[in-house]
Amino acid sequence: MIEFKVNGDYIPLIQLLKAANLVQTGGEAQIVVTEGEVKYNGQVDYRKRLKVKPGDTVEFRGETIRVI
């Protein structure tokens, strides 16, 4: 599990995937989100501009990110 500390109220999902080094580019992040490869709090979510807040979890390719 990756624990990611967010500065501020939230981080956009695309930026979180890049910051956690799970994708190489923002374009790749957008593609994996629109193809349904990302789970947000246990549910597949297709929103590219989703605001991920502390307490949320994101799952992608076997990795879990817990935002703190």
Tab-separated table of C-alpha atoms in Angstrom, residues 1-66:
chain	number	residue	atom	x	y	z
A	1	MET	CA	0.000	0.000	0.000
A	2	ILE	CA	1.171	3.486	-0.890
A	3	GLU	CA	0.343	6.272	1.535
A	4	PHE	CA	0.169	9.608	-0.243
A	5	LYS	CA	0.007	12.849	1.718
A	6	VAL	CA	-1.989	15.492	-0.087
A	7	ASN	CA	-1.172	19.171	0.385
A	8	GLY	CA	-4.436	21.086	0.429
A	9	ASP	CA	-7.992	19.778	0.311
A	10	TYR	CA	-7.643	17.330	-2.619
A	11	ILE	CA	-5.565	16.124	-5.563
A	12	PRO	CA	-7.009	15.385	-9.018
A	13	LEU	CA	-7.009	11.655	-9.815
A	14	ILE	CA	-4.798	12.110	-12.896
A	15	GLN	CA	-2.166	13.962	-10.848
A	16	LEU	CA	-2.303	11.338	-8.097
A	17	LEU	CA	-1.547	8.510	-10.530
A	18	LYS	CA	1.431	10.478	-11.877
A	19	ALA	CA	2.693	11.533	-8.436
A	20	ALA	CA	2.575	7.928	-7.200
A	21	ASN	CA	4.629	6.875	-10.265
A	22	LEU	CA	1.957	4.442	-11.448
A	23	VAL	CA	1.817	6.046	-14.921
A	24	GLN	CA	4.431	7.921	-16.933
A	25	THR	CA	2.329	10.766	-18.347
A	26	GLY	CA	-0.933	12.596	-17.818
A	27	GLY	CA	-2.130	11.232	-21.145
A	28	GLU	CA	-1.544	7.676	-19.994
A	29	ALA	CA	-3.396	8.450	-16.755
A	30	GLN	CA	-6.404	9.760	-18.693
A	31	ILE	CA	-6.489	6.630	-20.850
A	32	VAL	CA	-6.418	4.176	-17.927
A	33	VAL	CA	-9.182	6.130	-16.154
A	34	THR	CA	-11.461	6.244	-19.212
A	35	GLU	CA	-10.872	2.510	-19.817
A	36	GLY	CA	-12.112	1.698	-16.300
A	37	GLU	CA	-8.798	0.445	-14.906
A	38	VAL	CA	-8.959	2.620	-11.782
A	39	LYS	CA	-11.077	2.004	-8.683
A	40	TYR	CA	-11.990	4.851	-6.348
A	41	ASN	CA	-13.126	3.751	-2.870
A	42	GLY	CA	-13.794	0.250	-4.205
A	43	GLN	CA	-15.807	1.279	-7.290
A	44	VAL	CA	-14.631	1.689	-10.877
A	45	ASP	CA	-14.666	5.407	-11.637
A	46	TYR	CA	-14.348	7.032	-15.061
A	47	ARG	CA	-14.023	10.681	-13.942
A	48	LYS	CA	-10.689	12.142	-15.033
A	49	ARG	CA	-11.066	15.254	-12.907
A	50	LEU	CA	-12.153	13.407	-9.787
A	51	LYS	CA	-11.040	15.184	-6.599
A	52	VAL	CA	-9.357	12.626	-4.344
A	53	LYS	CA	-9.436	13.704	-0.693
A	54	PRO	CA	-7.754	12.456	2.496
A	55	GLY	CA	-9.334	9.174	3.600
A	56	ASP	CA	-10.001	8.009	0.027
A	57	THR	CA	-8.387	4.966	-1.579
A	58	VAL	CA	-7.471	4.437	-5.217
A	59	GLU	CA	-6.655	1.021	-6.689
A	60	PHE	CA	-4.764	0.563	-9.955
A	61	ARG	CA	-2.943	-2.479	-11.378
A	62	GLY	CA	-2.601	-4.233	-8.032
A	63	GLU	CA	-1.475	-1.125	-6.150
A	64	THR	CA	-3.562	0.634	-3.521
A	65	ILE	CA	-3.029	4.302	-2.730
A	66	ARG	CA	-4.418	5.613	0.543
